[in-house]
PDB file of C-alpha atoms in Angstrom:
ATOM      1  CA  MET A 243      68.052  12.524   6.113  1.00  0.00           C
ATOM      2  CA  ALA A 244      65.428  15.289   4.798  1.00  0.00           C
ATOM      3  CA  VAL A 245      64.927  12.761   1.350  1.00  0.00           C
ATOM      4  CA  GLU A 246      64.336  10.187   3.817  1.00  0.00           C
ATOM      5  CA  GLU A 247      61.958  11.560   5.746  1.00  0.00           C
ATOM      6  CA  ARG A 248      59.934  12.940   2.560  1.00  0.00           C
ATOM      7  CA  ARG A 249      59.963   9.786   1.513  1.00  0.00           C
ATOM      8  CA  GLU A 250      58.123   7.812   4.492  1.00  0.00           C
ATOM      9  CA  ARG A 251      55.470  10.491   4.699  1.00  0.00           C
ATOM     10  CA  ASN A 252      54.762   9.997   0.803  1.00  0.00           C
ATOM     11  CA  GLY A 253      54.658   6.433   1.389  1.00  0.00           C
ATOM     12  CA  VAL A 254      52.385   6.474   3.979  1.00  0.00           C
ATOM     13  CA  ALA A 255      50.155   8.800   2.111  1.00  0.00           C
ATOM     14  CA  SER A 256      50.049   6.828  -0.748  1.00  0.00           C
ATOM     15  CA  GLY A 257      49.355   3.505   0.937  1.00  0.00           C
ATOM     16  CA  SER A 258      46.295   5.687   2.710  1.00  0.00           C
ATOM     17  CA  PHE A 259      45.162   6.728  -0.509  1.00  0.00           C
ATOM     18  CA  ARG A 260      45.038   2.869  -2.250  1.00  0.00           C
ATOM     19  CA  GLY A 261      43.585   1.267   0.793  1.00  0.00           C
ATOM     20  CA  ALA A 262      40.230   3.887   0.539  1.00  0.00           C
ATOM     21  CA  ALA A 263      40.573   3.389  -3.229  1.00  0.00           C
ATOM     22  CA  THR A 264      39.672  -0.234  -2.462  1.00  0.00           C
ATOM     23  CA  ARG A 265      37.192   0.205   0.788  1.00  0.00           C
ATOM     24  CA  VAL A 266      35.080   2.163  -0.881  1.00  0.00           C
ATOM     25  CA  PRO A 267      34.180  -0.122  -3.856  1.00  0.00           C
ATOM     26  CA  THR A 268      33.671  -3.092  -1.524  1.00  0.00           C
ATOM     27  CA  LEU A 269      31.337  -0.826   0.758  1.00  0.00           C
ATOM     28  CA  ILE A 270      29.430  -0.359  -2.604  1.00  0.00           C
ATOM     29  CA  LEU A 271      29.344  -3.921  -3.449  1.00  0.00           C
ATOM     30  CA  ALA A 272      28.120  -5.220  -0.229  1.00  0.00           C
ATOM     31  CA  ALA A 273      24.886  -2.718  -0.235  1.00  0.00           C
ATOM     32  CA  LEU A 274      23.939  -3.766  -3.300  1.00  0.00           C
ATOM     33  CA  LEU A 275      24.068  -7.232  -2.728  1.00  0.00           C
ATOM     34  CA  ALA A 276      22.131  -6.502   0.295  1.00  0.00           C
ATOM     35  CA  LEU A 277      19.843  -4.927  -1.426  1.00  0.00           C
ATOM     36  CA  ALA A 278      19.122  -7.212  -4.215  1.00  0.00           C
ATOM     37  CA  CYS A 279      18.510 -10.652  -1.366  1.00  0.00           C
ATOM     38  CA  SER A 280      15.002 -12.327  -1.280  1.00  0.00           C
ATOM     39  CA  VAL A 281      14.037 -15.616  -0.113  1.00  0.00           C
ATOM     40  CA  PRO A 282      11.557 -18.013  -0.902  1.00  0.00           C
ATOM     41  CA  VAL A 283       8.138 -17.968   0.549  1.00  0.00           C
ATOM     42  CA  ALA A 284       6.082 -20.896  -1.311  1.00  0.00           C
ATOM     43  CA  ALA A 285       7.997 -23.855  -3.622  1.00  0.00           C
ATOM     44  CA  ASN A 286       7.086 -26.766  -5.557  1.00  0.00           C
ATOM     45  CA  LEU A 287       4.016 -25.120  -7.117  1.00  0.00           C
ATOM     46  CA  ASP A 288       2.339 -25.497 -10.499  1.00  0.00           C
ATOM     47  CA  GLU A 289       2.280 -22.402 -12.885  1.00  0.00           C
ATOM     48  CA  THR A 290      -1.188 -21.879 -12.389  1.00  0.00           C
ATOM     49  CA  ASP A 291      -0.818 -21.873  -8.277  1.00  0.00           C
ATOM     50  CA  ALA A 292       2.566 -20.185  -8.875  1.00  0.00           C
ATOM     51  CA  ASN A 293       0.655 -16.937 -10.394  1.00  0.00           C
ATOM     52  CA  ARG A 294      -2.067 -17.257  -8.265  1.00  0.00           C
ATOM     53  CA  ALA A 295       0.490 -16.205  -5.370  1.00  0.00           C
ATOM     54  CA  ILE A 296       2.114 -13.383  -7.134  1.00  0.00           C
ATOM     55  CA  VAL A 297      -1.215 -12.082  -7.973  1.00  0.00           C
ATOM     56  CA  VAL A 298      -2.142 -12.096  -3.909  1.00  0.00           C
ATOM     57  CA  LEU A 299       0.836 -10.636  -2.986  1.00  0.00           C
ATOM     58  CA  GLU A 300       0.753  -7.741  -5.094  1.00  0.00           C
ATOM     59  CA  ARG A 301      -2.529  -6.921  -4.097  1.00  0.00           C
ATOM     60  CA  GLY A 302      -1.459  -6.737  -0.652  1.00  0.00           C
ATOM     61  CA  GLY A 303       1.404  -4.399  -1.635  1.00  0.00           C
ATOM     62  CA  ILE A 304       4.369  -7.047  -1.760  1.00  0.00           C
ATOM     63  CA  GLY A 305       6.639  -7.444  -4.670  1.00  0.00           C
ATOM     64  CA  ALA A 306       6.870 -11.178  -5.852  1.00  0.00           C
ATOM     65  CA  SER A 307       8.871 -12.794  -8.593  1.00  0.00           C
ATOM     66  CA  LYS A 308       8.523 -16.316  -9.801  1.00  0.00           C
ATOM     67  CA  GLU A 309      11.305 -18.797 -11.045  1.00  0.00           C
ATOM     68  CA  ARG A 310      11.838 -21.967 -11.628  1.00  0.00           C
ATOM     69  CA  ASP A 311      12.297 -24.625  -8.708  1.00  0.00           C
ATOM     70  CA  PRO A 312      15.687 -25.916  -8.459  1.00  0.00           C
ATOM     71  CA  GLU A 313      14.680 -28.819  -6.351  1.00  0.00           C
ATOM     72  CA  HIS A 314      11.792 -29.764  -8.267  1.00  0.00           C
ATOM     73  CA  GLU A 315      11.629 -30.545 -11.779  1.00  0.00           C
ATOM     74  CA  GLY A 316       9.128 -28.426 -13.813  1.00  0.00           C
ATOM     75  CA  ARG A 317       7.924 -26.687 -10.768  1.00  0.00           C
ATOM     76  CA  PHE A 318       8.642 -23.257  -9.585  1.00  0.00           C
ATOM     77  CA  ARG A 319       8.436 -21.010  -6.748  1.00  0.00           C
ATOM     78  CA  VAL A 320       7.638 -17.666  -5.483  1.00  0.00           C
ATOM     79  CA  SER A 321      10.414 -15.575  -3.938  1.00  0.00           C
ATOM     80  CA  VAL A 322       9.947 -11.991  -2.143  1.00  0.00           C
ATOM     81  CA  ALA A 323      12.684  -9.476  -0.666  1.00  0.00           C
ATOM     82  CA  THR A 324      14.128 -10.466   2.629  1.00  0.00           C
ATOM     83  CA  GLY A 325      12.234  -7.584   4.521  1.00  0.00           C
ATOM     84  CA  ASP A 326       8.780  -8.523   2.985  1.00  0.00           C
ATOM     85  CA  ALA A 327       9.360 -12.292   4.044  1.00  0.00           C
ATOM     86  CA  SER A 328       7.097 -12.291   7.021  1.00  0.00           C
ATOM     87  CA  ALA A 329       4.309 -10.165   5.976  1.00  0.00           C
ATOM     88  CA  ALA A 330       4.188 -12.669   2.790  1.00  0.00           C
ATOM     89  CA  ILE A 331       3.803 -15.810   4.589  1.00  0.00           C
ATOM     90  CA  GLY A 332       1.362 -14.516   6.205  1.00  0.00           C
ATOM     91  CA  LEU A 333      -0.628 -13.383   3.716  1.00  0.00           C
ATOM     92  CA  LEU A 334      -0.289 -16.426   1.867  1.00  0.00           C
ATOM     93  CA  ALA A 335      -1.559 -18.429   4.617  1.00  0.00           C
ATOM     94  CA  ARG A 336      -4.545 -16.098   4.976  1.00  0.00           C
ATOM     95  CA  GLU A 337      -5.365 -16.993   1.501  1.00  0.00           C
ATOM     96  CA  GLU A 338      -4.524 -20.683   1.920  1.00  0.00           C
ATOM     97  CA  LEU A 339      -1.616 -20.978  -0.500  1.00  0.00           C
ATOM     98  CA  PRO A 340      -0.681 -23.298  -1.737  1.00  0.00           C
ATOM     99  CA  PRO A 341      -3.696 -25.022  -1.958  1.00  0.00           C
ATOM    100  CA  ARG A 342      -4.084 -28.098  -0.449  1.00  0.00           C
ATOM    101  CA  ASN A 343      -3.028 -31.019  -2.426  1.00  0.00           C
ATOM    102  CA  SER A 344      -6.754 -32.933  -3.355  1.00  0.00           C
ATOM    103  CA  PRO A 345      -5.939 -36.804  -4.669  1.00  0.00           C
ATOM    104  CA  GLY A 346      -7.811 -37.298  -8.319  1.00  0.00           C
ATOM    105  CA  VAL A 347      -9.613 -40.705  -8.943  1.00  0.00           C
ATOM    106  CA  LEU A 348      -6.422 -42.336 -10.635  1.00  0.00           C
ATOM    107  CA  GLU A 349      -4.265 -41.219  -7.599  1.00  0.00           C
ATOM    108  CA  ALA A 350      -7.118 -42.467  -4.884  1.00  0.00           C
ATOM    109  CA  LEU A 351      -6.951 -45.733  -6.382  1.00  0.00           C
ATOM    110  CA  GLY A 352      -3.950 -46.194  -7.167  1.00  0.00           C
ATOM    111  CA  ASP A 353      -3.318 -46.391  -2.972  1.00  0.00           C
ATOM    112  CA  GLY A 354      -5.465 -49.516  -2.565  1.00  0.00           C
ATOM    113  CA  SER A 355      -4.223 -53.121  -0.939  1.00  0.00           C
ATOM    114  CA  ILE A 356      -3.306 -56.113  -2.875  1.00  0.00           C
ATOM    115  CA  VAL A 357      -6.635 -57.338  -2.494  1.00  0.00           C
ATOM    116  CA  PRO A 358      -9.105 -54.528  -1.349  1.00  0.00           C
ATOM    117  CA  SER A 359     -12.567 -54.729  -0.221  1.00  0.00           C
ATOM    118  CA  ARG A 360     -15.375 -53.040  -1.860  1.00  0.00           C
ATOM    119  CA  LEU A 361     -16.418 -50.892   1.016  1.00  0.00           C
ATOM    120  CA  ALA A 362     -12.386 -49.604   0.986  1.00  0.00           C
ATOM    121  CA  GLU A 363     -12.740 -48.990  -2.984  1.00  0.00           C
ATOM    122  CA  HIS A 364     -15.969 -47.647  -2.780  1.00  0.00           C
ATOM    123  CA  ALA A 365     -14.585 -44.916   0.129  1.00  0.00           C
ATOM    124  CA  ARG A 366     -11.159 -44.361  -2.100  1.00  0.00           C
ATOM    125  CA  TRP A 367     -13.567 -43.629  -5.343  1.00  0.00           C
ATOM    126  CA  SER A 368     -15.675 -41.096  -3.492  1.00  0.00           C
ATOM    127  CA  LEU A 369     -12.156 -39.382  -2.093  1.00  0.00           C
ATOM    128  CA  GLY A 370     -11.031 -38.954  -5.452  1.00  0.00           C
ATOM    129  CA  VAL A 371     -13.886 -37.557  -7.215  1.00  0.00           C
ATOM    130  CA  ALA A 372     -14.348 -35.192  -4.542  1.00  0.00           C
ATOM    131  CA  GLY A 373     -10.399 -34.273  -4.680  1.00  0.00           C
ATOM    132  CA  GLU A 374     -11.077 -33.767  -8.978  1.00  0.00           C
ATOM    133  CA  LEU A 375     -14.507 -31.769  -8.108  1.00  0.00           C
ATOM    134  CA  GLU A 376     -12.639 -29.670  -5.778  1.00  0.00           C
ATOM    135  CA  ARG A 377      -9.722 -28.960  -8.558  1.00  0.00           C
ATOM    136  CA  SER A 378     -12.554 -27.916 -10.931  1.00  0.00           C
ATOM    137  CA  LEU A 379     -13.629 -25.580  -8.686  1.00  0.00           C
ATOM    138  CA  ARG A 380     -10.282 -24.167  -7.550  1.00  0.00           C
ATOM    139  CA  ALA A 381      -9.785 -23.387 -11.582  1.00  0.00           C
ATOM    140  CA  VAL A 382     -12.471 -20.796 -11.546  1.00  0.00           C
ATOM    141  CA  ASP A 383     -10.992 -17.281 -11.274  1.00  0.00           C
ATOM    142  CA  GLY A 384     -11.643 -15.978  -8.165  1.00  0.00           C
ATOM    143  CA  VAL A 385     -11.910 -18.884  -5.733  1.00  0.00           C
ATOM    144  CA  LEU A 386      -9.757 -19.549  -3.020  1.00  0.00           C
ATOM    145  CA  THR A 387     -10.132 -22.719  -1.719  1.00  0.00           C
ATOM    146  CA  ALA A 388     -13.061 -25.260  -2.387  1.00  0.00           C
ATOM    147  CA  ARG A 389     -14.060 -28.390  -0.312  1.00  0.00           C
ATOM    148  CA  VAL A 390     -16.334 -31.088  -1.397  1.00  0.00           C
ATOM    149  CA  HIS A 391     -17.671 -33.993   0.424  1.00  0.00           C
ATOM    150  CA  LEU A 392     -19.925 -37.051  -1.093  1.00  0.00           C
ATOM    151  CA  ALA A 393     -22.174 -38.752   0.826  1.00  0.00           C
ATOM    152  CA  VAL A 394     -22.745 -41.598  -1.740  1.00  0.00           C
ATOM    153  CA  PRO A 395     -23.775 -45.411   0.105  1.00  0.00           C
ATOM    154  CA  PRO A 396     -22.734 -48.439  -1.534  1.00  0.00           C
ATOM    155  CA  ARG A 397     -24.768 -50.508  -3.182  1.00  0.00           C
ATOM    156  CA  ASP A 398     -25.726 -53.451  -1.186  1.00  0.00           C
ATOM    157  CA  SER A 399     -24.457 -56.577  -2.718  1.00  0.00           C
ATOM    158  CA  LEU A 400     -26.417 -59.088  -0.833  1.00  0.00           C
ATOM    159  CA  ALA A 401     -29.809 -57.348  -1.589  1.00  0.00           C
ATOM    160  CA  PRO A 402     -29.146 -56.176  -5.100  1.00  0.00           C
ATOM    161  CA  GLU A 403     -33.426 -55.677  -5.668  1.00  0.00           C
ATOM    162  CA  ALA A 404     -33.423 -52.957  -2.297  1.00  0.00           C
ATOM    163  CA  ALA A 405     -33.702 -49.620  -2.962  1.00  0.00           C
ATOM    164  CA  PRO A 406     -30.344 -47.436  -3.372  1.00  0.00           C
ATOM    165  CA  GLU A 407     -29.964 -44.667  -0.515  1.00  0.00           C
ATOM    166  CA  ARG A 408     -29.950 -41.295  -1.908  1.00  0.00           C
ATOM    167  CA  PRO A 409     -26.652 -39.667  -2.097  1.00  0.00           C
ATOM    168  CA  SER A 410     -26.051 -36.590  -1.128  1.00  0.00           C
ATOM    169  CA  ALA A 411     -23.368 -33.713  -1.101  1.00  0.00           C
ATOM    170  CA  ALA A 412     -21.586 -30.609   0.457  1.00  0.00           C
ATOM    171  CA  VAL A 413     -19.797 -28.264  -0.667  1.00  0.00           C
ATOM    172  CA  LEU A 414     -17.298 -25.287   0.609  1.00  0.00           C
ATOM    173  CA  VAL A 415     -16.414 -22.729  -1.770  1.00  0.00           C
ATOM    174  CA  ARG A 416     -14.326 -19.792  -0.165  1.00  0.00           C
ATOM    175  CA  HIS A 417     -13.891 -16.951  -2.804  1.00  0.00           C
ATOM    176  CA  ARG A 418     -12.462 -13.467  -3.082  1.00  0.00           C
ATOM    177  CA  GLY A 419     -14.832 -10.339  -2.736  1.00  0.00           C
ATOM    178  CA  ALA A 420     -18.339 -10.242  -1.576  1.00  0.00           C
ATOM    179  CA  THR A 421     -19.910 -11.782  -4.916  1.00  0.00           C
ATOM    180  CA  PRO A 422     -19.624 -15.124  -5.615  1.00  0.00           C
ATOM    181  CA  PRO A 423     -17.259 -16.106  -8.812  1.00  0.00           C
ATOM    182  CA  VAL A 424     -19.656 -18.858  -9.810  1.00  0.00           C
ATOM    183  CA  ALA A 425     -23.505 -19.141  -9.256  1.00  0.00           C
ATOM    184  CA  LEU A 426     -24.500 -21.752  -6.912  1.00  0.00           C
ATOM    185  CA  ALA A 427     -27.114 -23.364  -9.182  1.00  0.00           C
ATOM    186  CA  GLU A 428     -23.944 -24.097 -11.176  1.00  0.00           C
ATOM    187  CA  VAL A 429     -21.585 -25.708  -8.543  1.00  0.00           C
ATOM    188  CA  GLN A 430     -24.845 -27.476  -7.678  1.00  0.00           C
ATOM    189  CA  ARG A 431     -24.974 -28.865 -11.492  1.00  0.00           C
ATOM    190  CA  LEU A 432     -21.322 -29.430 -11.523  1.00  0.00           C
ATOM    191  CA  VAL A 433     -21.404 -31.952  -8.241  1.00  0.00           C
ATOM    192  CA  ALA A 434     -24.271 -33.296  -9.222  1.00  0.00           C
ATOM    193  CA  GLY A 435     -23.272 -34.601 -12.950  1.00  0.00           C
ATOM    194  CA  ALA A 436     -19.972 -36.097 -11.235  1.00  0.00           C
ATOM    195  CA  VAL A 437     -22.049 -38.522  -8.851  1.00  0.00           C
ATOM    196  CA  PRO A 438     -24.330 -40.891 -10.466  1.00  0.00           C
ATOM    197  CA  GLY A 439     -27.742 -40.769  -8.759  1.00  0.00           C
ATOM    198  CA  LEU A 440     -27.475 -37.508  -7.486  1.00  0.00           C
ATOM    199  CA  SER A 441     -29.690 -34.340  -8.012  1.00  0.00           C
ATOM    200  CA  PRO A 442     -28.760 -30.752  -8.212  1.00  0.00           C
ATOM    201  CA  GLU A 443     -31.297 -30.431  -4.970  1.00  0.00           C
ATOM    202  CA  HIS A 444     -29.246 -32.616  -2.701  1.00  0.00           C
ATOM    203  CA  VAL A 445     -26.470 -30.517  -3.019  1.00  0.00           C
ATOM    204  CA  SER A 446     -25.807 -27.990  -0.159  1.00  0.00           C
ATOM    205  CA  VAL A 447     -23.565 -25.338  -1.108  1.00  0.00           C
ATOM    206  CA  VAL A 448     -22.002 -22.817   1.059  1.00  0.00           C
ATOM    207  CA  MET A 449     -20.263 -19.690  -0.188  1.00  0.00           C
ATOM    208  CA  ALA A 450     -17.970 -18.005   2.047  1.00  0.00           C
ATOM    209  CA  PRO A 451     -16.561 -14.750   0.931  1.00  0.00           C
ATOM    210  CA  SER A 452     -13.162 -13.699   1.801  1.00  0.00           C
ATOM    211  CA  ALA A 453     -11.801  -9.716   2.110  1.00  0.00           C
ATOM    212  CA  VAL A 454      -9.524  -8.589  -1.023  1.00  0.00           C
ATOM    213  CA  PRO A 455      -6.187  -7.874   0.888  1.00  0.00           C
ATOM    214  CA  THR A 456      -5.190  -4.207  -0.010  1.00  0.00           C
ATOM    215  CA  SER A 457      -2.041  -2.642   1.252  1.00  0.00           C
ATOM    216  CA  PRO A 458      -1.919   1.148   3.010  1.00  0.00           C
ATOM    217  CA  GLY A 459      -0.031   2.491  -0.245  1.00  0.00           C
ATOM    218  CA  GLY A 460      -2.593   1.301  -3.008  1.00  0.00           C
ATOM    219  CA  GLU A 461      -1.375  -0.669  -6.205  1.00  0.00           C
ATOM    220  CA  LEU A 462       2.257  -1.476  -7.321  1.00  0.00           C
ATOM    221  CA  LEU A 463       4.150   0.568  -9.387  1.00  0.00           C
ATOM    222  CA  ARG A 464       7.336  -0.405 -11.042  1.00  0.00           C
ATOM    223  CA  LEU A 465      10.880   1.584 -10.962  1.00  0.00           C
ATOM    224  CA  GLY A 466      13.048  -0.155 -12.850  1.00  0.00           C
ATOM    225  CA  PRO A 467      13.719  -3.891 -11.835  1.00  0.00           C
ATOM    226  CA  ILE A 468      12.249  -2.693  -8.109  1.00  0.00           C
ATOM    227  CA  THR A 469       8.214  -2.899  -7.245  1.00  0.00           C
ATOM    228  CA  VAL A 470       7.029  -0.256  -4.547  1.00  0.00           C
ATOM    229  CA  THR A 471       3.332   0.827  -3.929  1.00  0.00           C
ATOM    230  CA  ARG A 472       2.412   4.098  -5.159  1.00  0.00           C
ATOM    231  CA  GLY A 473       2.284   5.551  -1.884  1.00  0.00           C
ATOM    232  CA  SER A 474       5.855   4.868  -1.324  1.00  0.00           C
ATOM    233  CA  ALA A 475       6.763   6.140  -5.030  1.00  0.00           C
ATOM    234  CA  PRO A 476       7.808   9.501  -4.327  1.00  0.00           C
ATOM    235  CA  ALA A 477      10.396   8.438  -1.164  1.00  0.00           C
ATOM    236  CA  VAL A 478      12.005   6.065  -3.501  1.00  0.00           C
ATOM    237  CA  ARG A 479      12.428   8.470  -6.023  1.00  0.00           C
ATOM    238  CA  TRP A 480      14.119  10.473  -3.129  1.00  0.00           C
ATOM    239  CA  ILE A 481      16.384   7.518  -2.378  1.00  0.00           C
ATOM    240  CA  PHE A 482      17.122   6.895  -5.883  1.00  0.00           C
ATOM    241  CA  GLY A 483      18.227  10.751  -5.922  1.00  0.00           C
ATOM    242  CA  ALA A 484      20.194  10.742  -3.450  1.00  0.00           C
ATOM    243  CA  ALA A 485      22.117   7.509  -4.245  1.00  0.00           C
ATOM    244  CA  VAL A 486      22.922   8.685  -7.663  1.00  0.00           C
ATOM    245  CA  VAL A 487      24.545  12.002  -5.869  1.00  0.00           C
ATOM    246  CA  LEU A 488      26.254  10.016  -3.317  1.00  0.00           C
ATOM    247  CA  ASN A 489      27.661   8.028  -6.487  1.00  0.00           C
ATOM    248  CA  LEU A 490      28.736  11.263  -8.254  1.00  0.00           C
ATOM    249  CA  ALA A 491      30.478  12.113  -5.023  1.00  0.00           C
ATOM    250  CA  LEU A 492      32.180   8.566  -4.446  1.00  0.00           C
ATOM    251  CA  VAL A 493      33.422   8.986  -8.245  1.00  0.00           C
ATOM    252  CA  GLY A 494      34.700  12.671  -7.366  1.00  0.00           C
ATOM    253  CA  THR A 495      36.503  11.365  -4.400  1.00  0.00           C
ATOM    254  CA  LEU A 496      38.200   8.336  -6.278  1.00  0.00           C
ATOM    255  CA  LEU A 497      39.076  10.730  -9.031  1.00  0.00           C
ATOM    256  CA  PHE A 498      40.457  12.904  -6.226  1.00  0.00           C
ATOM    257  CA  LEU A 499      42.408  10.301  -4.870  1.00  0.00           C
ATOM    258  CA  TRP A 500      43.881   8.715  -7.640  1.00  0.00           C
ATOM    259  CA  THR A 501      45.337  12.691  -8.613  1.00  0.00           C
ATOM    260  CA  ARG A 502      46.853  12.297  -5.186  1.00  0.00           C
ATOM    261  CA  LEU A 503      48.179   9.182  -5.572  1.00  0.00           C
ATOM    262  CA  ARG A 504      49.599   9.849  -8.845  1.00  0.00           C
ATOM    263  CA  ARG A 505      51.404  13.235  -7.393  1.00  0.00           C
ATOM    264  CA  ALA A 506      52.844  11.073  -4.804  1.00  0.00           C
ATOM    265  CA  GLU A 507      54.275   8.502  -7.065  1.00  0.00           C
ATOM    266  CA  ALA A 508      55.835  11.695  -9.085  1.00  0.00           C
ATOM    267  CA  SER A 509      57.329  13.009  -6.061  1.00  0.00           C
ATOM    268  CA  LEU A 510      58.673   9.383  -4.734  1.00  0.00           C
ATOM    269  CA  ALA A 511      60.181   8.907  -8.298  1.00  0.00           C
ATOM    270  CA  GLU A 512      61.814  12.606  -7.832  1.00  0.00           C
ATOM    271  CA  LEU A 513      63.193  12.139  -4.496  1.00  0.00           C
ATOM    272  CA  ARG A 514      64.638   8.162  -5.742  1.00  0.00           C
ATOM    273  CA  LEU A 515      66.540  10.171  -8.604  1.00  0.00           C
ATOM    274  CA  ALA A 516      67.914  12.604  -6.178  1.00  0.00           C
ATOM    275  CA  SER A 517      68.832  10.631  -3.633  1.00  0.00           C
ATOM    276  CA  GLU A 518      70.467   8.046  -6.199  1.00  0.00           C
ATOM    277  CA  SER A 519      72.640  11.512  -7.670  1.00  0.00           C
ATOM    278  CA  GLU A 520      73.337  12.223  -3.861  1.00  0.00           C
ATOM    279  CA  ARG A 521      74.590   8.936  -3.178  1.00  0.00           C
ATOM    280  CA  ALA A 522      76.367   8.933  -6.815  1.00  0.00           C
ATOM    281  CA  GLY A 523      77.780  12.521  -5.441  1.00  0.00           C
ATOM    282  CA  LYS A 524      79.395  11.586  -2.441  1.00  0.00           C
ATOM    283  CA  ARG A 525      81.057   8.730  -4.067  1.00  0.00           C
TER     284      ARG A 525
END
């Protein structure tokens, strides 16, 4: 009877040790997966726009990564940590990223009807030229958005000798910081050079500055695979240290449980031999 009771107690203890040793790695794996979760905040971007989005997010104190967009071949997407998704979306919206898609001349003229009118073709041509100019202005480092409005009156085919109306243009450039990244005269020459008959003095340009996004903790630092602000780096180091200590404690606990388990198995083996010997003696 005593042998049976000892066997039952050792069996219960070994089962609890096995359960604890199985649950601890599962909990650690679940915690690591939760820390590694990230969500995309911008998708279907070309590489230039994806790089700009990462620069804006990191200036705002949000770590971001660029990766291939699996849903759009040759395009990219930007991902951030799950907890930073809301702030990242708001920051990209303030910076107007990704930028509005401006059709070029080929795209605009490709949408015409089977028998287009001269007025419709002229309007689509103006839209395409404006889109090409917006793309050129956005390519300048520091320019966030650009809008170009062209007023180019079509020539009257019924009165070819009549003096054509003077074309004009209006440009709105939103840039980062207080200093414009491109001079006003250069914008005027760029727009005037793309429209026949348009002189630079008839191009109105408005430069709208936008504040540079900054984070309360300052610039970002890389701590291994994690990006943090300089102000939060000490706290993250303390967290890493605590994680190392916790891991060492878990390893020590597992070794202790493994030792107890081995002893329990040895005791069970001895009890099994004693029980078999006792049964053989009774026979």
